[in-house]
Coordinates of C-alpha atoms in Angstrom, one line a residue:
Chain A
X1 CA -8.5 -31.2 17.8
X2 CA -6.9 -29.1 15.3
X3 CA -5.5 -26.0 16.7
X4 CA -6.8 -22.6 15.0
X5 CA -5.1 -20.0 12.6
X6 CA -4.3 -16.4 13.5
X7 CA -5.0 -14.1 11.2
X8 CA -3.9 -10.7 10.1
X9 CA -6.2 -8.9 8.7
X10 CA -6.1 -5.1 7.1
X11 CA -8.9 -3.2 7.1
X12 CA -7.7 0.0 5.4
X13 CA -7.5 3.5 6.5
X14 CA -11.0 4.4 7.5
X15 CA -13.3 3.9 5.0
X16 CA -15.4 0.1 5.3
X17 CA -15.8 0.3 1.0
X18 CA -12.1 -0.1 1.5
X19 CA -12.1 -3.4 2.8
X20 CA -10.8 -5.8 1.0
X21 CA -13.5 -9.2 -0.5
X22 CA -10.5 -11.5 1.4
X23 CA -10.7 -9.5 4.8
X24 CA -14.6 -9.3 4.4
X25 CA -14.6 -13.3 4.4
X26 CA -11.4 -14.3 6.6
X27 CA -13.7 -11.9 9.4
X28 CA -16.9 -13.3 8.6
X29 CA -15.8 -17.3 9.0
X30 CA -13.4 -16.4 11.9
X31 CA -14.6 -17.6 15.4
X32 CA -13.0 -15.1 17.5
X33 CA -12.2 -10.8 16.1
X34 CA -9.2 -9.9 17.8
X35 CA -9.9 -5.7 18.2
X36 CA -6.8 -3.7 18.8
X37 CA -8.2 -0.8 22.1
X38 CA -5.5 1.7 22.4
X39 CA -5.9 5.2 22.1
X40 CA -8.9 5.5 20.2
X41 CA -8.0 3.2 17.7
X42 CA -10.3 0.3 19.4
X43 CA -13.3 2.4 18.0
X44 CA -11.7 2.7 14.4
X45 CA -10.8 -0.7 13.6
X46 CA -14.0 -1.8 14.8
X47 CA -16.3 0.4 13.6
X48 CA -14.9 0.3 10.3
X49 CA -15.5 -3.5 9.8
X50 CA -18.5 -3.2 12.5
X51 CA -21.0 -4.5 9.8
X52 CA -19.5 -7.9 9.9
X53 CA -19.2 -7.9 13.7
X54 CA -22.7 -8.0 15.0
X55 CA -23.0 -11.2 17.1
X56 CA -19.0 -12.2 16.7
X57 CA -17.3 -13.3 20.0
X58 CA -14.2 -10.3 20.4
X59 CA -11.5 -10.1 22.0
X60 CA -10.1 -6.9 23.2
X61 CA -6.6 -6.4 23.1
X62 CA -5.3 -3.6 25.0
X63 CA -1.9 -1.9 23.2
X64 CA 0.3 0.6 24.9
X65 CA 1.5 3.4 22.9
X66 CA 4.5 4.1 25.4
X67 CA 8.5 4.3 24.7
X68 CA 8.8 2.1 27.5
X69 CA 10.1 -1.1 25.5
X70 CA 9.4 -3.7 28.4
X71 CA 5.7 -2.3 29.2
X72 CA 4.8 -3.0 25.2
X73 CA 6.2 -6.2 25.0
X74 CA 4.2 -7.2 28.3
X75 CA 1.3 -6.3 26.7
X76 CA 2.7 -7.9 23.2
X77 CA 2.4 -10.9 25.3
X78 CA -0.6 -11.0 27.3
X79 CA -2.2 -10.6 23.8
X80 CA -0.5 -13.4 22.6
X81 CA -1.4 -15.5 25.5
X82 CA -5.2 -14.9 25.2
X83 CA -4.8 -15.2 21.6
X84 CA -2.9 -18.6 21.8
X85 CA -5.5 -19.9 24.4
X86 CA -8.2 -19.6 22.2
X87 CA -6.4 -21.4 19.1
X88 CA -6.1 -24.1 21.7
X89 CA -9.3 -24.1 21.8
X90 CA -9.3 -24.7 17.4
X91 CA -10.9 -21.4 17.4
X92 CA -9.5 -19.2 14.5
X93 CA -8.7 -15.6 14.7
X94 CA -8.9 -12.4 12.9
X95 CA -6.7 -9.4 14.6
X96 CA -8.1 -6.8 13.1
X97 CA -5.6 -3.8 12.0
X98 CA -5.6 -0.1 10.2
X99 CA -4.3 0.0 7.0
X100 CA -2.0 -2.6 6.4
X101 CA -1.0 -5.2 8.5
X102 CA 2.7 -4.6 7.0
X103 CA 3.2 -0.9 7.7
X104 CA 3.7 0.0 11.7
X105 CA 0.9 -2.5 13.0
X106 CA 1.3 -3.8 16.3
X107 CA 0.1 -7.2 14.6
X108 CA 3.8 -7.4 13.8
X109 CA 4.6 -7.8 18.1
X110 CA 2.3 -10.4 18.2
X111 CA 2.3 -12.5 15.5
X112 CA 5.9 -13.2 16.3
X113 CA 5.4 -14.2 19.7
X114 CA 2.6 -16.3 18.4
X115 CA 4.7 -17.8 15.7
X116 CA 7.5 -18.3 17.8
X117 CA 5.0 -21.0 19.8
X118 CA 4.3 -22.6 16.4
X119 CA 1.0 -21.8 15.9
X120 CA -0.4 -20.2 12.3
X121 CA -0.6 -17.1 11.2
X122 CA -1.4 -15.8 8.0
X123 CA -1.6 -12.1 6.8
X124 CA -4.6 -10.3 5.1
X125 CA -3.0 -7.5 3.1
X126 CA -4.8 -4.4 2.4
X127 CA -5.2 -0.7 1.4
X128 CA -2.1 0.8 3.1
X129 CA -3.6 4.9 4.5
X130 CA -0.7 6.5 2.6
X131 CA -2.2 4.5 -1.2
X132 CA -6.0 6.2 0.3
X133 CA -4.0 9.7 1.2
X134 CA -3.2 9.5 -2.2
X135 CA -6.2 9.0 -3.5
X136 CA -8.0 11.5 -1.8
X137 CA -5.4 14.1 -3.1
X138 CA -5.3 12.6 -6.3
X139 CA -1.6 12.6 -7.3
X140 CA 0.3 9.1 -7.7
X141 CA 3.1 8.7 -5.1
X142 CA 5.9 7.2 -7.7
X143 CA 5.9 7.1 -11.4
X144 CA 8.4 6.5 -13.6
X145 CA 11.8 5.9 -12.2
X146 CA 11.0 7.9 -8.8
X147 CA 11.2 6.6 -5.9
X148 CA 8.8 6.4 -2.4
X149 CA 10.0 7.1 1.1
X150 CA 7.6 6.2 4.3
X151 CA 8.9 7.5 7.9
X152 CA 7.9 8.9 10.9
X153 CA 9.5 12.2 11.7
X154 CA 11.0 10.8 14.8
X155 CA 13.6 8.6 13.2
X156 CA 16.9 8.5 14.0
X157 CA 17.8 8.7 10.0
X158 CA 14.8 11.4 9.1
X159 CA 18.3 13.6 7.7
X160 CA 18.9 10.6 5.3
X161 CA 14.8 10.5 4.5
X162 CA 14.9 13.9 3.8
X163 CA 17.8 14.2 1.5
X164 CA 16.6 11.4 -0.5
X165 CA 15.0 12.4 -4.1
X166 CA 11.8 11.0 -3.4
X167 CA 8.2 11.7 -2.6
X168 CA 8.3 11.2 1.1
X169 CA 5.4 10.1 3.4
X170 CA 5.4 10.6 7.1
X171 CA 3.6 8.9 9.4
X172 CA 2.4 9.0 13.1
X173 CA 3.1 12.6 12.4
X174 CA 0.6 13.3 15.5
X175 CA 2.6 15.1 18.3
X176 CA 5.3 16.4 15.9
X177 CA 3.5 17.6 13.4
X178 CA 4.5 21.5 13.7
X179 CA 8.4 20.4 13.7
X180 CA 8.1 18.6 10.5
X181 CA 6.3 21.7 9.2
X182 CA 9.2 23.6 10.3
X183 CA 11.7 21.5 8.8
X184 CA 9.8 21.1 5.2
X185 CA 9.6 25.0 5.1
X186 CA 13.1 25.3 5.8
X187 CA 14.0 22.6 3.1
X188 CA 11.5 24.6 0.4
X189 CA 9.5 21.3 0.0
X190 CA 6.5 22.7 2.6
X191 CA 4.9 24.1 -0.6
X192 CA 4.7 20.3 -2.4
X193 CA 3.6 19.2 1.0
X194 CA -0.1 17.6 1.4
X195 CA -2.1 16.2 4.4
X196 CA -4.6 14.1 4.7
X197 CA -6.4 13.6 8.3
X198 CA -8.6 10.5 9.0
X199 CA -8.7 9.4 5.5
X200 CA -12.1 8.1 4.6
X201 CA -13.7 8.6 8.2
X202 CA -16.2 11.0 9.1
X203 CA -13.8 13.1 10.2
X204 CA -11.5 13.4 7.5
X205 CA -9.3 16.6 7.0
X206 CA -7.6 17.1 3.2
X207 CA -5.0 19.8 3.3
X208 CA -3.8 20.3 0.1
X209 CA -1.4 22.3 0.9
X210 CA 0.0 20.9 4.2
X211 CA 1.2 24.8 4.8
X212 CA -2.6 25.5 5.7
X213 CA -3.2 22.4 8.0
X214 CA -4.5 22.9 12.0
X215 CA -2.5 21.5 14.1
X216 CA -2.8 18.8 16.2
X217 CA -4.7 16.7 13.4
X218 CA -5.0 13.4 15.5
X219 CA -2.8 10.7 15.4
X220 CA -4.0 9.4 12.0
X221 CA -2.7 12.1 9.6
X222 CA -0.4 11.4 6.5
X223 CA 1.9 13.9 5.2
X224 CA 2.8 13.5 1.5
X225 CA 5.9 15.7 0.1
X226 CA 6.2 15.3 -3.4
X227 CA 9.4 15.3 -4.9
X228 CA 10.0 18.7 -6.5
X229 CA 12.2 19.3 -9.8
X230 CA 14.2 21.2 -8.2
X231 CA 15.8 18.5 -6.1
X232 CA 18.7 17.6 -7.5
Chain B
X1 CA -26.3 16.3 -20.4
X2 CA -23.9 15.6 -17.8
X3 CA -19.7 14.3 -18.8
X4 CA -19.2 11.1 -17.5
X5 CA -16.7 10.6 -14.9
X6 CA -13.1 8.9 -15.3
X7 CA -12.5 6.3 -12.3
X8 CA -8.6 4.9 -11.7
X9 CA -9.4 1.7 -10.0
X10 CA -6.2 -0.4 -8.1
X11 CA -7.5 -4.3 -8.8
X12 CA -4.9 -5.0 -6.2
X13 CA -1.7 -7.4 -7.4
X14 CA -3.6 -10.6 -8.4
X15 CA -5.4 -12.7 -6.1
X16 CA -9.3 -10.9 -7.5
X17 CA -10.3 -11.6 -3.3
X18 CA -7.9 -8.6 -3.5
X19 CA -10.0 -6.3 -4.5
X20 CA -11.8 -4.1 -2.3
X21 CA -15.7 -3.7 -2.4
X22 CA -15.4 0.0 -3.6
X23 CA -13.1 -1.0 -6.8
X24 CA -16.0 -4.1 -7.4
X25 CA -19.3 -1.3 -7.1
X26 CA -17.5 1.0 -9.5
X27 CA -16.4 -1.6 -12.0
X28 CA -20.0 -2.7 -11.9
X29 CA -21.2 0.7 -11.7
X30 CA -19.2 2.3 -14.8
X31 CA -20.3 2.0 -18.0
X32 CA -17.4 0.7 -19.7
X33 CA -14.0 -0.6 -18.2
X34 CA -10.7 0.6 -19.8
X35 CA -7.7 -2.1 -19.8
X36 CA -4.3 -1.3 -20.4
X37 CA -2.6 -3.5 -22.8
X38 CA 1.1 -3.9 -22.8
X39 CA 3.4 -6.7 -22.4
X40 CA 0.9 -9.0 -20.9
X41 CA -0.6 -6.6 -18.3
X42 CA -3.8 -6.5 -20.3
X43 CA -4.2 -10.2 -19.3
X44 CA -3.6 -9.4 -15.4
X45 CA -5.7 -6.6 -15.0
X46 CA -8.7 -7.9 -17.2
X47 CA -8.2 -11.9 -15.3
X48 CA -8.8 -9.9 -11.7
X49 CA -11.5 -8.7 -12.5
X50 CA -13.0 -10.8 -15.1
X51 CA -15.7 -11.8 -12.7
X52 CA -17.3 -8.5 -13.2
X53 CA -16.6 -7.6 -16.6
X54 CA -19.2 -10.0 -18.1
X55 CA -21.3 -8.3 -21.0
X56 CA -19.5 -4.7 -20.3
X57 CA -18.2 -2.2 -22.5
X58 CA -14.2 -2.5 -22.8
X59 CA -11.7 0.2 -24.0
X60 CA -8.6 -1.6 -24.8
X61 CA -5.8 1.0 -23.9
X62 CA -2.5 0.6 -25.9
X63 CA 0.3 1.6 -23.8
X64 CA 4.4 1.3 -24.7
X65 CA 6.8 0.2 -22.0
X66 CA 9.4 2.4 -23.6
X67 CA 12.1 4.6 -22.9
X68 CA 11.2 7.2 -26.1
X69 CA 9.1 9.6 -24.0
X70 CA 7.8 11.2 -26.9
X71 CA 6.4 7.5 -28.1
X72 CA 4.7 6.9 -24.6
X73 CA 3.0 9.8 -24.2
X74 CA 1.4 9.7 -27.8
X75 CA -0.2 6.7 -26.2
X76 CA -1.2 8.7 -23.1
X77 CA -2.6 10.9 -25.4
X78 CA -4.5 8.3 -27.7
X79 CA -5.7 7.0 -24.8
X80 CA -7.1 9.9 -23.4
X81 CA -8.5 11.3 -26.3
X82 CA -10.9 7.8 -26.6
X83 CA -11.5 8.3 -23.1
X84 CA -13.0 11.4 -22.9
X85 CA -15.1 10.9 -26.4
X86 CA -17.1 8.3 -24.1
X87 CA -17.1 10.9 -21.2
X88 CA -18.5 13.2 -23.4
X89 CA -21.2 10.9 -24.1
X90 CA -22.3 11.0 -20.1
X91 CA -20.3 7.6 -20.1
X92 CA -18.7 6.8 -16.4
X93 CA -15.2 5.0 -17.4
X94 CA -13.3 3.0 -15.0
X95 CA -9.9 2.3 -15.6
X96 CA -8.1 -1.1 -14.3
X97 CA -4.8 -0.7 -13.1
X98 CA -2.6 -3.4 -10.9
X99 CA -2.0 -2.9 -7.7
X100 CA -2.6 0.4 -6.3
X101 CA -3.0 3.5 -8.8
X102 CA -0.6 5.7 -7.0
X103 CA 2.0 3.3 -7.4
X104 CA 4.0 3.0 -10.8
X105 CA 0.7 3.2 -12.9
X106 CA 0.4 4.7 -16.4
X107 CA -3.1 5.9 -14.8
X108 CA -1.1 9.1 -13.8
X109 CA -0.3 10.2 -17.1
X110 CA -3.4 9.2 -18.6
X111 CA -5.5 11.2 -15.6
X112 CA -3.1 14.1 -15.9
X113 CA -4.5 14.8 -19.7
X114 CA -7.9 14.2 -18.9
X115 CA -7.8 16.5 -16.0
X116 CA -5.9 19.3 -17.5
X117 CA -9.1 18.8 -20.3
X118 CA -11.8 19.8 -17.4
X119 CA -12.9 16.5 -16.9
X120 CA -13.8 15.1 -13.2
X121 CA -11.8 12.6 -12.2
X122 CA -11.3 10.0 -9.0
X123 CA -8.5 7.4 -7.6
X124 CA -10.0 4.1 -5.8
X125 CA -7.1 2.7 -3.9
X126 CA -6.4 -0.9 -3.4
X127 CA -3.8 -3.1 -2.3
X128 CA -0.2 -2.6 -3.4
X129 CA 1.5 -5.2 -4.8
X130 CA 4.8 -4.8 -2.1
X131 CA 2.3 -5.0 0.4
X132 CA 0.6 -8.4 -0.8
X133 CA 4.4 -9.4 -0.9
X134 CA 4.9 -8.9 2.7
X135 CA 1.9 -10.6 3.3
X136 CA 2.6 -13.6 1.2
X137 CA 6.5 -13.6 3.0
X138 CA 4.4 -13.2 6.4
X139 CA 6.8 -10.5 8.0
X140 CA 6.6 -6.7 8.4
X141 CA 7.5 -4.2 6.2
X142 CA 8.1 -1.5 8.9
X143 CA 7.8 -1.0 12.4
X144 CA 8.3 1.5 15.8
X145 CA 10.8 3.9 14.0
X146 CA 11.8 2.0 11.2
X147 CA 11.9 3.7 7.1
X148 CA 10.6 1.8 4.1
X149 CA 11.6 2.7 0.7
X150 CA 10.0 1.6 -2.8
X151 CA 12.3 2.0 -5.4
X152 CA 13.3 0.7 -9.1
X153 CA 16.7 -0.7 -9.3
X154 CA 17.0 1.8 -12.5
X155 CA 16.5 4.6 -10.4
X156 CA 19.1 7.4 -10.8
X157 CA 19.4 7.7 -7.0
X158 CA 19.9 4.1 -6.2
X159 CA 22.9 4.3 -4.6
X160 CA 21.0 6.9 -1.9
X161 CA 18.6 4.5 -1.8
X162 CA 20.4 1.8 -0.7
X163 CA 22.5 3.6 2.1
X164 CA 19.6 4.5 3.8
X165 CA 18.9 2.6 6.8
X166 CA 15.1 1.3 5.5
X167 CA 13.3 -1.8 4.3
X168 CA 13.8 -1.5 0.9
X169 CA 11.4 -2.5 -1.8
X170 CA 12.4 -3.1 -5.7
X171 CA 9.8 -3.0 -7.9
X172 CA 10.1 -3.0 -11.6
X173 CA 13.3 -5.3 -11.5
X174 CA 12.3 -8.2 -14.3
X175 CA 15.0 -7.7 -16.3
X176 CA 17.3 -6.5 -13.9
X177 CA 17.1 -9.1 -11.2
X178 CA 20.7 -10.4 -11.7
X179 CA 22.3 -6.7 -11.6
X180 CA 20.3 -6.0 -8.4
X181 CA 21.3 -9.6 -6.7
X182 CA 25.0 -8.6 -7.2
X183 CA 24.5 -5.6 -5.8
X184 CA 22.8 -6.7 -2.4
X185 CA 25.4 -9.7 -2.6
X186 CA 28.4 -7.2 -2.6
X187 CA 26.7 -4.7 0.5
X188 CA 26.3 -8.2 2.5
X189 CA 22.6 -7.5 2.1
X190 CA 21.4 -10.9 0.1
X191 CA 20.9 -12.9 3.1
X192 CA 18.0 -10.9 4.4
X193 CA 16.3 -10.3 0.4
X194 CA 13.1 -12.1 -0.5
X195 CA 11.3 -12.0 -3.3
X196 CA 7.5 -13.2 -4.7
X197 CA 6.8 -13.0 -8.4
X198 CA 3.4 -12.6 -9.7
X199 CA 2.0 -12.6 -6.4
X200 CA -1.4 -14.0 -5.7
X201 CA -1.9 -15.0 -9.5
X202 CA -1.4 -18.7 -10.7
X203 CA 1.8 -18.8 -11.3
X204 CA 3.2 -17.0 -7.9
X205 CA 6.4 -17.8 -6.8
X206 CA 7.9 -17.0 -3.2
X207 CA 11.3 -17.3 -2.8
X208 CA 12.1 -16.3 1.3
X209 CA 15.8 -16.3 0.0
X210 CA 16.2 -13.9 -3.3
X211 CA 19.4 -16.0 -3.4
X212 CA 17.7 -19.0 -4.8
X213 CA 15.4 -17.2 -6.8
X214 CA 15.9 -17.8 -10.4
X215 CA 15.7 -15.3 -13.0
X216 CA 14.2 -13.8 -15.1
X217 CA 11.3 -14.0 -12.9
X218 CA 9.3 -11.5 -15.1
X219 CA 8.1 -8.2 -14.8
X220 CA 5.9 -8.4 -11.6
X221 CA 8.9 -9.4 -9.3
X222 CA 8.9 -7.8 -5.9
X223 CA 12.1 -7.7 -3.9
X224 CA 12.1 -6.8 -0.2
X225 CA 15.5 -6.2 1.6
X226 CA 14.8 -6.1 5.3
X227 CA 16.5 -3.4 7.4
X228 CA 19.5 -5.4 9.3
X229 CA 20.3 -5.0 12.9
X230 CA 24.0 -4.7 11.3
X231 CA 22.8 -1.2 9.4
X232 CA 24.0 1.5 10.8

């Protein structure tokens, strides 16, 4: 028996008129949906590609959002285990993730532990939630000969992010959302500064001006800073 | 009666499975489908989504790739003014554009006009070319704490650029693939650069080395430089 492909598959930042014809299908003909359950995020990847979902065998994969390095990659594994034991089985799966599966998916963890055993994967790419943020604000990110910066305010080179001439996007924003407010304002860039909450769910939040934004805006909330003419 | 309204629609980077159900009910929705035409691109953007462009109204859009500014946005301007003549006629226009609209798209300038003229005006995102990239390469573009940066190679802050401790996507390097090889060669950075050309389309071409790539690869090249553990 021929042993089953994982998939990757993107289902953009919210909204299901976001997902992709190729993601629509790869879900539809895959055997098993592989649902990502951790923190709340179980409910948005699957609701947003519920409509293909009805009647599907899924697999729940539970994710720990924790700094604890070994505690992740436990659960990294376990996923990967009941993952592998079903291409065993020549099942196919489709690991279903937000946005993109490039940008800070926990597909990433898994696939290469999966890969690593020498099964197939193959990744769905899709609407990445910073393109959608965008969108919904409707200003490009880059034209021209700018350049685009994505990070999350907690890392160790966010000095280096912030001195680059560049539209920046931060992401995972969640808890620190107040401290890069702070730090924008101080930099004179909080007035350039958008934000866009839940992009595309029910729930959405568009702050134009990031300045006038309630904190804490959940875990899903994009901050766009344009770059200003004023930096050099 | 009611103005039409003006609809920047990302066809994704090639493969038309790449599009996302929202971009394929407004194509099919609008009443005619503007196409950029310049240096090829009318071909792209028309091919994705030729499938729904049977028996529709087109607008070709004559844009320059060129550094006289005053030249290119003439164009913008030409283009904008046939635009809103068919939005004045309670015509809904949708206008193609590769990729995702936020990023590097002459959509911007052309929206920016029509805007500033009191017209309404909406972005439907799709997938980004760097992202299919990654996809097509099968590895992340960013994870945990990790920086990504989108840049051109003719960007005036390169050097900035490529200090930072990030992934690093070049876009727009067709003609300056060689220049940008030497320059990842010298900074020890070559071994971990990839690149995929026309991705999704045809003629694609993945090369997991950028080493072996051969150039000039065209226009629709995308470079990624992974983020080495040796970075400080």
């Amino acid at each position: 028996m021929r042993e089953g492909v994982l998939y990757g598959v993107s289902v953009g930042p919210g909204d299901p008129e976001l997902l992709t014809l190729k993601a629509v299908r790869v879900i539809r003909e895959a055997d098993v949906v592989a649902v990502p359950d951790c923190g709340g995020k179980r409910q948005m990847a699957y609701a947003i590609a519920f409509e293909y979902l009805v009647g599907k065998q899924v697999l729940d994969c539970q994710t720990h959002m924790t700094g604890n390095r070994v505690a992740a990659n436990e659960s990294y594994t376990r996923i990967a285990d009941d993952i592998c034991a079903l291409l065993d089985e020549g099942k196919s799966v489709a690991y279903l993730s937000l946005g993109d599966v490039s940008i800070y998916s926990t597909f990433a963890y898994v696939q290469r532990i999966v890969r690593e055993r020498g099964y197939e994967t193959e990744i769905i790419p899709g609407v990445a939630s910073f393109c959608a943020a965008a969108a919904r604000l409707g200003e490009p990110l880059c034209e021209g000969s700018e350049c685009l910066v994505v990070a999350p305010p907690f890392s160790p080179y966010i000095d280096q992010v912030l001195e680059l001439p560049a539209t920046k996007v931060f992401m995972k924003s969640g808890r620190q959302l107040n401290v890069l407010r702070d730090t924008l304002g101080k930099r004179g860039e909080l007035e350039h500064a958008s934000m866009v909450a839940n992009c595309g769910l029910p729930d959405e939040r568009v702050y134009p001006r990031f300045a006038d934004a309630e904190a804490p805006a959940g875990y899903f909330a994009v901050v766009i800073a344009k770059k200003t003419d004023g930096q050099k």
